[in-house]
Short mmCIF file of C-alpha atoms in Angstrom, two decimals:
data_model
loop_
_atom_site.label_atom_id
_atom_site.label_comp_id
_atom_site.label_asym_id
_atom_site.label_seq_id
_atom_site.Cartn_x
_atom_site.Cartn_y
_atom_site.Cartn_z
CA UNK A 1 -2.41 -5.62 22.70
CA UNK A 2 0.00 -8.53 22.89
CA UNK A 3 -1.97 -10.44 20.29
CA UNK A 4 -1.88 -7.38 18.08
CA UNK A 5 1.91 -7.18 18.32
CA UNK A 6 2.20 -10.90 17.57
CA UNK A 7 0.01 -10.51 14.50
CA UNK A 8 2.10 -7.62 13.18
CA UNK A 9 5.32 -9.46 13.90
CA UNK A 10 3.99 -12.38 11.90
CA UNK A 11 2.83 -10.13 9.02
CA UNK A 12 6.28 -8.55 8.76
CA UNK A 13 7.83 -12.00 8.85
CA UNK A 14 5.59 -13.18 6.01
CA UNK A 15 6.42 -10.09 3.95
CA UNK A 16 10.15 -10.50 4.50
CA UNK A 17 9.97 -14.20 3.62
CA UNK A 18 8.14 -13.38 0.38
CA UNK A 19 10.76 -10.82 -0.61
CA UNK A 20 13.52 -13.24 0.31
CA UNK A 21 12.04 -16.02 -1.81
CA UNK A 22 12.05 -14.00 -5.05
CA UNK A 23 14.66 -11.26 -4.56
CA UNK A 24 15.09 -10.39 -8.24
CA UNK A 25 11.47 -9.80 -9.15
CA UNK A 26 11.12 -7.64 -6.04
CA UNK A 27 14.30 -5.76 -6.91
CA UNK A 28 13.07 -4.94 -10.39
CA UNK A 29 9.64 -3.86 -9.17
CA UNK A 30 11.32 -1.52 -6.75
CA UNK A 31 13.62 -0.20 -9.50
CA UNK A 32 10.64 0.57 -11.74
CA UNK A 33 9.09 2.56 -8.92
CA UNK A 34 12.39 4.30 -8.25
CA UNK A 35 12.78 5.43 -11.85
CA UNK A 36 9.15 6.57 -11.97
CA UNK A 37 9.69 8.79 -8.94
CA UNK A 38 13.07 9.99 -10.23
CA UNK A 39 11.59 12.01 -13.12
CA UNK A 40 9.53 14.55 -11.14
CA UNK A 41 12.26 14.58 -8.51
CA UNK A 42 14.85 15.72 -11.07
CA UNK A 43 12.52 18.39 -12.35
CA UNK A 44 12.00 19.59 -8.80
CA UNK A 45 15.77 19.72 -8.31
CA UNK A 46 16.22 21.63 -11.55
CA UNK A 47 13.64 24.24 -10.57
CA UNK A 48 15.15 24.63 -7.13
CA UNK A 49 18.66 25.09 -8.44
CA UNK A 50 17.64 27.41 -11.27
CA UNK A 51 15.80 29.59 -8.80
CA UNK A 52 18.81 29.74 -6.56
CA UNK A 53 21.27 30.30 -9.41
CA UNK A 54 19.03 33.00 -10.87
CA UNK A 55 20.26 35.27 -8.09
CA UNK A 56 23.92 34.38 -8.73
CA UNK A 57 24.18 34.93 -12.46
CA UNK A 58 25.87 38.19 -13.54
CA UNK A 59 22.89 39.27 -15.59
CA UNK A 60 20.98 40.55 -12.60
CA UNK A 61 17.80 42.47 -12.91
CA UNK A 62 18.52 46.18 -13.13
CA UNK A 63 16.79 49.39 -12.22
CA UNK A 64 17.58 52.58 -14.11
CA UNK A 65 17.29 55.84 -12.13
CA UNK A 66 17.00 58.86 -14.42
CA UNK A 67 17.79 62.13 -12.65
CA UNK A 68 15.90 65.35 -13.12
CA UNK A 69 17.27 67.79 -15.72
CA UNK A 70 18.28 70.27 -13.04
CA UNK A 71 20.14 67.76 -10.86
CA UNK A 72 23.66 68.83 -9.98
CA UNK A 73 26.76 66.76 -9.30
CA UNK A 74 26.05 67.13 -5.60
CA UNK A 75 22.57 65.61 -5.99
CA UNK A 76 24.13 62.71 -7.88
CA UNK A 77 26.68 62.19 -5.10
CA UNK A 78 23.86 62.09 -2.54
CA UNK A 79 21.99 59.44 -4.52
CA UNK A 80 25.19 57.44 -4.93
CA UNK A 81 25.64 57.54 -1.15
CA UNK A 82 22.07 56.36 -0.61
CA UNK A 83 22.56 53.49 -3.04
CA UNK A 84 25.79 52.46 -1.37
CA UNK A 85 24.09 52.31 2.01
CA UNK A 86 20.95 50.51 0.77
CA UNK A 87 20.72 46.91 1.96
CA UNK A 88 19.01 45.47 -1.12
CA UNK A 89 21.35 47.11 -3.65
CA UNK A 90 24.18 44.93 -4.87
CA UNK A 91 25.96 47.63 -6.87
CA UNK A 92 25.47 50.71 -9.01
CA UNK A 93 27.08 52.55 -11.89
CA UNK A 94 26.76 56.22 -12.73
CA UNK A 95 26.17 57.07 -16.37
CA UNK A 96 26.56 60.77 -17.05
CA UNK A 97 24.53 62.45 -19.78
CA UNK A 98 27.73 62.93 -21.79
CA UNK A 99 28.57 59.25 -21.59
CA UNK A 100 25.02 58.36 -22.55
CA UNK A 101 25.04 60.49 -25.68
CA UNK A 102 28.44 59.04 -26.62
CA UNK A 103 26.99 55.57 -26.36
CA UNK A 104 24.06 56.60 -28.46
CA UNK A 105 26.29 58.10 -31.13
CA UNK A 106 28.08 54.79 -31.42
CA UNK A 107 24.98 53.28 -32.97
CA UNK A 108 25.61 54.04 -36.61
CA UNK A 109 22.05 54.35 -37.87
CA UNK A 110 21.20 57.19 -35.52
CA UNK A 111 24.59 58.91 -35.22
CA UNK A 112 23.57 61.66 -37.67
CA UNK A 113 20.27 62.12 -35.90
CA UNK A 114 22.06 62.56 -32.57
CA UNK A 115 24.46 65.08 -34.09
CA UNK A 116 21.52 67.06 -35.40
CA UNK A 117 20.12 67.62 -31.92
CA UNK A 118 20.52 71.18 -30.69
CA UNK A 119 21.44 70.07 -27.18
CA UNK A 120 21.90 66.82 -25.24
CA UNK A 121 18.37 65.68 -24.24
CA UNK A 122 19.57 62.84 -22.06
CA UNK A 123 19.59 62.96 -18.26
CA UNK A 124 22.23 61.63 -15.90
CA UNK A 125 21.39 58.12 -14.77
CA UNK A 126 22.28 55.37 -12.31
CA UNK A 127 22.17 51.73 -13.29
CA UNK A 128 21.34 49.86 -10.09
CA UNK A 129 21.81 46.14 -9.59
CA UNK A 130 19.55 44.59 -6.94
CA UNK A 131 20.55 41.72 -4.71
CA UNK A 132 17.36 39.79 -5.32
CA UNK A 133 15.83 39.08 -8.71
CA UNK A 134 12.37 38.42 -7.30
CA UNK A 135 9.90 40.78 -9.03
CA UNK A 136 8.35 41.88 -5.75
CA UNK A 137 11.71 42.90 -4.25
CA UNK A 138 12.69 44.73 -7.41
CA UNK A 139 9.41 46.59 -7.55
CA UNK A 140 9.76 47.64 -3.90
CA UNK A 141 13.23 49.01 -4.53
CA UNK A 142 12.06 50.82 -7.66
CA UNK A 143 9.21 52.47 -5.84
CA UNK A 144 11.44 53.58 -2.99
CA UNK A 145 14.08 55.04 -5.28
CA UNK A 146 11.46 56.89 -7.32
CA UNK A 147 10.64 58.96 -4.24
CA UNK A 148 14.20 60.16 -3.69
CA UNK A 149 14.83 63.85 -4.44
CA UNK A 150 15.96 64.65 -7.99
CA UNK A 151 15.03 61.22 -9.27
CA UNK A 152 12.79 61.90 -12.24
CA UNK A 153 12.06 58.33 -13.19
CA UNK A 154 12.91 54.90 -11.82
CA UNK A 155 12.52 52.23 -14.44
CA UNK A 156 12.59 48.53 -13.84
CA UNK A 157 14.39 46.40 -16.34
CA UNK A 158 12.38 43.50 -15.08
CA UNK A 159 11.56 41.73 -18.28
CA UNK A 160 14.41 39.32 -17.77
CA UNK A 161 13.55 38.62 -14.17
CA UNK A 162 9.87 38.25 -15.00
CA UNK A 163 10.70 35.86 -17.80
CA UNK A 164 12.85 33.68 -15.55
CA UNK A 165 10.20 33.74 -12.91
CA UNK A 166 7.46 32.80 -15.34
CA UNK A 167 9.69 30.04 -16.68
CA UNK A 168 10.29 28.72 -13.20
CA UNK A 169 6.58 28.89 -12.42
CA UNK A 170 5.89 26.83 -15.50
CA UNK A 171 8.57 24.30 -14.61
CA UNK A 172 7.23 24.12 -11.09
CA UNK A 173 3.71 23.51 -12.37
CA UNK A 174 5.12 20.90 -14.72
CA UNK A 175 6.93 19.18 -11.85
CA UNK A 176 3.75 19.19 -9.77
CA UNK A 177 1.70 17.83 -12.66
CA UNK A 178 4.27 15.16 -13.40
CA UNK A 179 4.44 14.27 -9.72
CA UNK A 180 0.66 13.89 -9.57
CA UNK A 181 0.67 11.80 -12.73
CA UNK A 182 3.42 9.55 -11.44
CA UNK A 183 1.77 9.30 -8.04
CA UNK A 184 -1.14 7.82 -9.96
CA UNK A 185 1.26 5.55 -11.83
CA UNK A 186 2.86 4.48 -8.56
CA UNK A 187 -0.54 3.65 -7.15
CA UNK A 188 -1.28 1.59 -10.25
CA UNK A 189 2.07 -0.22 -10.04
CA UNK A 190 1.47 -1.11 -6.40
CA UNK A 191 -2.10 -2.13 -7.17
CA UNK A 192 -0.91 -4.44 -9.94
CA UNK A 193 2.10 -6.01 -8.28
CA UNK A 194 0.30 -6.55 -4.99
CA UNK A 195 -2.79 -7.65 -6.90
CA UNK A 196 -0.64 -10.31 -8.56
CA UNK A 197 0.61 -11.46 -5.17
CA UNK A 198 -2.99 -11.63 -3.98
CA UNK A 199 -3.92 -13.83 -6.94
CA UNK A 200 -0.89 -16.04 -6.32
CA UNK A 201 -1.95 -16.50 -2.72
CA UNK A 202 -5.68 -16.79 -3.38
CA UNK A 203 -5.92 -20.23 -1.81
CA UNK A 204 -4.08 -19.16 1.30
CA UNK A 205 -6.42 -16.18 1.63
CA UNK A 206 -9.46 -18.42 1.25
CA UNK A 207 -8.21 -20.87 3.87
CA UNK A 208 -7.39 -18.05 6.27
CA UNK A 209 -10.88 -16.62 5.92
CA UNK A 210 -12.42 -20.04 6.49
CA UNK A 211 -10.61 -20.43 9.77
CA UNK A 212 -11.47 -17.05 11.19
CA UNK A 213 -9.08 -14.49 9.76
CA UNK A 214 -10.38 -10.93 9.73
CA UNK A 215 -9.94 -8.75 6.67
CA UNK A 216 -7.29 -6.87 8.61
CA UNK A 217 -5.28 -10.04 9.14
CA UNK A 218 -5.39 -10.91 5.47
CA UNK A 219 -4.51 -7.39 4.36
CA UNK A 220 -1.63 -6.88 6.77
CA UNK A 221 1.23 -8.72 5.01
CA UNK A 222 0.23 -7.20 1.68
CA UNK A 223 0.09 -3.72 3.20
CA UNK A 224 3.57 -4.15 4.59
CA UNK A 225 4.74 -5.38 1.20
CA UNK A 226 3.22 -2.33 -0.55
CA UNK A 227 4.64 0.03 2.05
CA UNK A 228 8.10 -1.50 1.78
CA UNK A 229 8.03 -1.57 -2.01
CA UNK A 230 6.99 2.09 -2.23
CA UNK A 231 9.41 3.32 0.42
CA UNK A 232 12.38 1.44 -1.00
CA UNK A 233 11.44 2.72 -4.47
CA UNK A 234 11.35 6.26 -3.09
CA UNK A 235 14.72 5.82 -1.42
CA UNK A 236 16.19 4.47 -4.66
CA UNK A 237 14.82 7.51 -6.52
CA UNK A 238 16.51 9.81 -3.99
CA UNK A 239 19.76 7.90 -4.40
CA UNK A 240 19.58 8.13 -8.19
CA UNK A 241 18.80 11.86 -7.96
CA UNK A 242 21.87 12.35 -5.78
CA UNK A 243 23.96 10.49 -8.36
CA UNK A 244 22.56 12.71 -11.14
CA UNK A 245 23.42 15.88 -9.21
CA UNK A 246 26.91 14.58 -8.54
CA UNK A 247 27.37 13.76 -12.21
CA UNK A 248 26.14 17.18 -13.38
CA UNK A 249 28.38 18.91 -10.85
CA UNK A 250 31.38 17.16 -12.39
CA UNK A 251 30.40 18.48 -15.83
CA UNK A 252 29.63 21.99 -14.61
CA UNK A 253 33.06 23.67 -14.24
CA UNK A 254 33.33 24.15 -18.03
CA UNK A 255 29.98 25.92 -18.20
CA UNK A 256 30.63 27.89 -15.04
CA UNK A 257 33.90 29.19 -16.46
CA UNK A 258 31.99 30.73 -19.38
CA UNK A 259 29.76 32.62 -16.97
CA UNK A 260 32.70 33.54 -14.75
CA UNK A 261 30.93 32.18 -11.71
CA UNK A 262 31.18 29.10 -9.60
CA UNK A 263 27.99 27.11 -10.15
CA UNK A 264 27.31 24.05 -8.01
CA UNK A 265 23.98 22.23 -7.97
CA UNK A 266 22.65 21.54 -4.52
CA UNK A 267 21.50 17.97 -3.85
CA UNK A 268 18.15 17.05 -2.30
CA UNK A 269 17.61 18.25 1.22
CA UNK A 270 17.25 15.42 3.73
CA UNK A 271 13.72 16.64 4.50
CA UNK A 272 12.90 16.03 0.84
CA UNK A 273 14.43 12.54 1.01
CA UNK A 274 12.27 11.71 4.01
CA UNK A 275 9.08 13.11 2.55
CA UNK A 276 9.62 11.40 -0.83
CA UNK A 277 10.28 8.06 0.88
CA UNK A 278 7.26 8.42 3.15
CA UNK A 279 4.98 9.55 0.36
CA UNK A 280 6.04 6.70 -1.92
CA UNK A 281 5.57 4.27 0.95
CA UNK A 282 2.11 5.67 1.59
CA UNK A 283 1.14 5.28 -2.06
CA UNK A 284 2.42 1.70 -2.06
CA UNK A 285 0.38 1.01 1.05
CA UNK A 286 -2.72 2.54 -0.52
CA UNK A 287 -2.27 0.56 -3.75
CA UNK A 288 -1.91 -2.64 -1.73
CA UNK A 289 -4.99 -1.81 0.32
CA UNK A 290 -7.05 -1.31 -2.82
CA UNK A 291 -5.76 -4.52 -4.39
CA UNK A 292 -6.53 -6.71 -1.37
CA UNK A 293 -9.85 -5.01 -0.68
CA UNK A 294 -11.02 -5.54 -4.22
CA UNK A 295 -10.26 -9.23 -3.81
CA UNK A 296 -12.00 -9.44 -0.42
CA UNK A 297 -15.12 -7.56 -1.52
CA UNK A 298 -15.52 -9.85 -4.47
CA UNK A 299 -15.30 -12.90 -2.23
CA UNK A 300 -18.79 -12.98 -0.71
CA UNK A 301 -19.50 -13.92 2.90
CA UNK A 302 -16.83 -16.60 3.03
CA UNK B 1 -25.73 -24.95 20.14
CA UNK B 2 -26.89 -24.98 16.54
CA UNK B 3 -30.39 -23.82 15.66
CA UNK B 4 -31.80 -23.84 12.16
CA UNK B 5 -35.19 -22.21 11.78
CA UNK B 6 -37.04 -22.79 8.48
CA UNK B 7 -33.77 -22.50 6.62
CA UNK B 8 -33.84 -22.48 2.85
CA UNK B 9 -31.00 -22.06 0.44
CA UNK B 10 -31.46 -21.36 -3.20
CA UNK B 11 -28.51 -20.98 -5.53
CA UNK B 12 -29.16 -18.24 -8.06
CA UNK B 13 -29.73 -19.09 -11.69
CA UNK B 14 -26.70 -18.58 -13.87
CA UNK B 15 -25.97 -19.00 -17.52
CA UNK B 16 -26.82 -22.60 -18.41
CA UNK B 17 -28.83 -23.39 -15.29
CA UNK B 18 -32.07 -22.09 -13.86
CA UNK B 19 -31.09 -22.07 -10.19
CA UNK B 20 -31.22 -24.85 -7.70
CA UNK B 21 -32.94 -25.15 -4.37
CA UNK B 22 -30.44 -26.96 -2.19
CA UNK B 23 -32.36 -26.78 1.09
CA UNK B 24 -36.07 -26.31 1.71
CA UNK B 25 -37.32 -25.05 5.04
CA UNK B 26 -35.15 -27.06 7.39
CA UNK B 27 -35.83 -26.72 11.10
CA UNK B 28 -33.29 -28.44 13.27
CA UNK B 29 -31.52 -28.17 16.62
CA UNK B 30 -28.21 -29.74 17.57
CA UNK B 31 -27.33 -29.57 21.25
CA UNK B 32 -23.98 -28.94 22.80
CA UNK B 33 -21.99 -32.16 23.11
CA UNK B 34 -23.88 -34.08 20.43
CA UNK B 35 -22.31 -36.25 17.75
CA UNK B 36 -24.49 -35.71 14.68
CA UNK B 37 -24.16 -37.19 11.24
CA UNK B 38 -25.84 -35.52 8.27
CA UNK B 39 -26.39 -38.12 5.62
CA UNK B 40 -28.11 -38.54 2.29
CA UNK B 41 -27.28 -39.04 -1.39
CA UNK B 42 -25.00 -36.59 -3.13
CA UNK B 43 -26.99 -33.51 -3.96
CA UNK B 44 -29.26 -33.96 -0.94
CA UNK B 45 -27.90 -30.78 0.65
CA UNK B 46 -25.41 -32.14 3.22
CA UNK B 47 -22.56 -29.87 2.26
CA UNK B 48 -24.86 -26.88 1.95
CA UNK B 49 -26.16 -27.50 5.47
CA UNK B 50 -22.62 -27.54 6.87
CA UNK B 51 -21.66 -24.46 4.90
CA UNK B 52 -24.61 -22.61 6.37
CA UNK B 53 -23.62 -23.61 9.89
CA UNK B 54 -20.05 -22.45 9.27
CA UNK B 55 -21.25 -19.18 7.73
CA UNK B 56 -19.52 -19.95 4.44
CA UNK B 57 -22.89 -19.46 2.76
CA UNK B 58 -25.82 -17.41 3.94
CA UNK B 59 -29.37 -18.83 3.86
CA UNK B 60 -31.83 -17.32 1.40
CA UNK B 61 -34.61 -17.76 3.97
CA UNK B 62 -34.85 -18.58 7.68
CA UNK B 63 -32.13 -18.10 10.26
CA UNK B 64 -29.07 -20.06 11.35
CA UNK B 65 -27.92 -19.54 14.93
CA UNK B 66 -24.68 -20.87 16.35
CA UNK B 67 -24.09 -20.29 20.06
CA UNK B 68 -27.10 -18.00 20.01
CA UNK B 69 -25.66 -15.74 17.31
CA UNK B 70 -27.32 -15.15 13.96
CA UNK B 71 -24.70 -15.77 11.30
CA UNK B 72 -26.36 -13.39 8.88
CA UNK B 73 -26.18 -10.67 11.52
CA UNK B 74 -22.77 -9.19 11.06
CA UNK B 75 -19.97 -9.79 8.66
CA UNK B 76 -17.56 -8.22 11.10
CA UNK B 77 -18.45 -10.75 13.78
CA UNK B 78 -18.14 -13.71 11.43
CA UNK B 79 -14.35 -14.24 11.71
CA UNK B 80 -14.63 -14.29 15.50
CA UNK B 81 -17.45 -16.84 15.37
CA UNK B 82 -15.36 -18.98 13.03
CA UNK B 83 -12.64 -19.12 15.63
CA UNK B 84 -14.97 -21.12 17.87
CA UNK B 85 -15.50 -23.64 15.09
CA UNK B 86 -13.10 -26.23 13.73
CA UNK B 87 -13.59 -26.91 10.03
CA UNK B 88 -12.54 -30.15 8.35
CA UNK B 89 -12.77 -30.18 4.58
CA UNK B 90 -13.15 -33.02 2.13
CA UNK B 91 -10.39 -31.50 -0.02
CA UNK B 92 -8.27 -30.65 3.07
CA UNK B 93 -7.57 -27.07 1.96
CA UNK B 94 -4.00 -27.25 3.20
CA UNK B 95 -1.32 -24.74 2.24
CA UNK B 96 1.11 -26.76 0.18
CA UNK B 97 3.96 -24.28 0.34
CA UNK B 98 4.15 -24.48 4.12
CA UNK B 99 5.34 -27.19 6.44
CA UNK B 100 3.00 -29.46 8.36
CA UNK B 101 3.82 -27.47 11.48
CA UNK B 102 3.06 -24.09 9.87
CA UNK B 103 -0.24 -25.37 8.52
CA UNK B 104 -1.41 -26.27 11.99
CA UNK B 105 -0.09 -23.02 13.43
CA UNK B 106 -2.19 -20.90 11.05
CA UNK B 107 -5.33 -20.61 13.24
CA UNK B 108 -3.15 -19.56 16.19
CA UNK B 109 -1.38 -16.96 14.04
CA UNK B 110 -4.76 -15.57 13.14
CA UNK B 111 -5.71 -15.05 16.75
CA UNK B 112 -2.28 -13.60 17.56
CA UNK B 113 -1.23 -16.36 19.92
CA UNK B 114 2.18 -15.91 21.62
CA UNK B 115 4.67 -17.98 19.55
CA UNK B 116 5.98 -20.21 22.34
CA UNK B 117 2.56 -21.21 23.62
CA UNK B 118 1.46 -21.68 19.99
CA UNK B 119 4.31 -24.09 19.28
CA UNK B 120 3.33 -26.15 22.31
CA UNK B 121 -0.27 -26.37 21.16
CA UNK B 122 0.69 -27.21 17.58
CA UNK B 123 2.79 -30.14 18.79
CA UNK B 124 -0.03 -31.32 21.03
CA UNK B 125 -2.47 -31.25 18.10
CA UNK B 126 -0.03 -33.04 15.78
CA UNK B 127 0.58 -35.64 18.46
CA UNK B 128 -3.16 -36.26 18.73
CA UNK B 129 -3.42 -37.12 15.02
CA UNK B 130 -0.12 -39.04 14.97
CA UNK B 131 1.87 -36.66 12.76
CA UNK B 132 4.25 -35.22 15.34
CA UNK B 133 7.30 -36.89 13.78
CA UNK B 134 6.60 -35.24 10.43
CA UNK B 135 6.17 -31.61 11.45
CA UNK B 136 9.01 -30.35 9.19
CA UNK B 137 7.68 -32.02 6.04
CA UNK B 138 5.54 -30.44 3.36
CA UNK B 139 1.94 -31.67 3.02
CA UNK B 140 2.57 -33.17 -0.45
CA UNK B 141 4.74 -35.85 1.15
CA UNK B 142 1.74 -37.06 3.16
CA UNK B 143 -0.77 -39.67 2.00
CA UNK B 144 -4.46 -38.79 1.58
CA UNK B 145 -5.34 -40.09 5.01
CA UNK B 146 -2.44 -38.24 6.61
CA UNK B 147 -3.46 -35.03 4.89
CA UNK B 148 -6.95 -35.46 6.28
CA UNK B 149 -5.47 -35.95 9.74
CA UNK B 150 -3.38 -32.82 9.25
CA UNK B 151 -6.57 -30.97 8.36
CA UNK B 152 -8.09 -32.24 11.63
CA UNK B 153 -5.05 -31.10 13.61
CA UNK B 154 -5.48 -27.63 12.15
CA UNK B 155 -9.20 -27.67 12.97
CA UNK B 156 -8.65 -28.54 16.64
CA UNK B 157 -5.47 -26.65 17.52
CA UNK B 158 -7.38 -23.62 18.77
CA UNK B 159 -9.66 -25.88 20.84
CA UNK B 160 -13.02 -25.10 19.26
CA UNK B 161 -16.25 -26.16 20.94
CA UNK B 162 -17.75 -27.23 17.60
CA UNK B 163 -16.18 -29.44 14.92
CA UNK B 164 -17.71 -29.48 11.44
CA UNK B 165 -16.44 -32.15 9.06
CA UNK B 166 -17.62 -32.22 5.44
CA UNK B 167 -17.21 -35.73 4.02
CA UNK B 168 -13.99 -36.31 5.96
CA UNK B 169 -13.75 -39.95 4.90
CA UNK B 170 -14.94 -39.61 1.29
CA UNK B 171 -11.72 -40.41 -0.52
CA UNK B 172 -10.17 -42.74 2.01
CA UNK B 173 -10.07 -46.50 2.21
CA UNK B 174 -11.65 -48.28 5.18
CA UNK B 175 -8.66 -48.30 7.53
CA UNK B 176 -7.88 -44.63 7.08
CA UNK B 177 -11.56 -43.75 7.35
CA UNK B 178 -11.74 -45.62 10.66
CA UNK B 179 -8.73 -43.64 11.91
CA UNK B 180 -10.50 -40.39 11.14
CA UNK B 181 -13.73 -41.50 12.82
CA UNK B 182 -11.81 -42.59 15.91
CA UNK B 183 -10.14 -39.20 16.15
CA UNK B 184 -13.51 -37.43 15.80
CA UNK B 185 -14.99 -39.68 18.49
CA UNK B 186 -12.15 -38.89 20.85
CA UNK B 187 -13.01 -35.18 20.59
CA UNK B 188 -16.68 -35.90 21.11
CA UNK B 189 -15.77 -37.79 24.26
CA UNK B 190 -14.09 -34.70 25.75
CA UNK B 191 -17.23 -32.64 25.16
CA UNK B 192 -16.77 -31.15 21.69
CA UNK B 193 -19.89 -30.97 19.55
CA UNK B 194 -19.20 -32.84 16.31
CA UNK B 195 -21.24 -32.57 13.10
CA UNK B 196 -20.17 -34.79 10.23
CA UNK B 197 -21.63 -35.05 6.76
CA UNK B 198 -21.19 -38.33 4.95
CA UNK B 199 -22.84 -40.61 2.42
CA UNK B 200 -21.21 -43.59 4.05
CA UNK B 201 -22.64 -44.35 7.46
CA UNK B 202 -20.85 -47.65 7.88
CA UNK B 203 -17.59 -46.35 9.26
CA UNK B 204 -19.47 -44.03 11.64
CA UNK B 205 -21.72 -46.69 13.23
CA UNK B 206 -19.28 -47.31 16.05
CA UNK B 207 -19.66 -43.71 17.21
CA UNK B 208 -23.42 -44.23 17.76
CA UNK B 209 -24.24 -40.82 16.36
CA UNK B 210 -27.52 -39.02 15.92
CA UNK B 211 -28.37 -39.40 12.22
CA UNK B 212 -29.96 -36.56 10.30
CA UNK B 213 -30.99 -37.82 6.88
CA UNK B 214 -31.56 -35.37 4.05
CA UNK B 215 -33.33 -36.05 0.81
CA UNK B 216 -33.66 -33.49 -1.94
CA UNK B 217 -33.09 -30.61 0.42
CA UNK B 218 -35.60 -31.77 3.05
CA UNK B 219 -35.35 -33.65 6.32
CA UNK B 220 -36.14 -37.26 5.47
CA UNK B 221 -35.81 -38.86 8.85
CA UNK B 222 -34.06 -38.33 12.11
CA UNK B 223 -33.13 -41.08 14.46
CA UNK B 224 -30.37 -42.11 16.79
CA UNK B 225 -28.40 -44.91 15.21
#
């Protein structure tokens, strides 16, 4: 146990000394990794914020409730009361049949057609705004409202919500794909940079093996180097992402004013920072392991 | 201590050569505490024999046992067997980017020795080869003979029971060579088994070693000097 601790202490010392000896080349390697991780991270942030902002934008998904032809003003009042009390309804507007036909008449091409009708065919209606724009929530609300008395038809104006959702799904898939691709790239970067270190220290490795070093002993400093390189790269990516969010937030007020809302992008959650750093470290470690192992397996019994 | 049973070593044919049989059916035993010299012309198989004993190469036929263990048995066990052996190389194999002290400390690092105890042992080993005053220097500042002594210090710092030296005096002039032989003798006198390969027996005569002569990969003669 004590020997094990001594060996690790030494490996960390060797790794630190290596980084200290050529700080700039290490810095740039780490920056390359940071930028590589930054891309999928930004996409992830964009998806997250879009999803969140989707619920805040004024153009919420709507449900139209068309009342039965024989519904009276009292029925309409009852439905209005139900909507007011409903937890998932953000707001509602009553559109009377008279208002509806007036709106219709305003469209020039069909004004004559509307005038030619013997009587107003349109029903009274409620335009309901839901709190959530998730398709499932909207559909649940629609189905519930359709069962209310004197509601002839509940129609979901979900195209917009569905489109946003599909768009977000695509972006999410894209982020995942990009993340996988760059995980591969990260592995390759670690494999190459650590592989180069292995080649540079080939003689040292050979001597160590000749005097009784196990594969584990030879790998250890390189594994620490890969781990450190990946983790620092991941941390840099998180830092850069935070800077990007901050920068966008400074530009946002102009755009937000147009939409009459207050939009602020949320930065990365600290859980994300930790998992990105750990994952990048793990990939660096794995790349280093592969690089050293390839060298050791080639080496023969010595 | 060392047992070779019908050991043969054939280097595989490569582009431009059709293979080479370095050792042919060698059977040999070296006891604990012996001082043995493997001699013969260059190409007789001296270095190959030492490499087989150190497990640097594996025999193509026969078995090599060191301390009762078959070296071909397990690759995992090999590093731990090496730790009982001190290796001295003709080309020193020092690490030129590390100080004299760090070079000697390497075998102790490998076994995870506590740093304080390690430092004490390193200084003792350097003292034994007369390099204690130069522990902070880099190996390039040392002469050929001093580098060879540094190599010996590294080989003995972990107190192995077997010392293998491949042509330790090959590139040295007489005085330096005598230094090296004296150091090897001093270890033999405290009970370490020493096996040396050389094509120059003269400087080793004083040690009164057992001489194992090789010729074209076969045992030519064996006699105490």
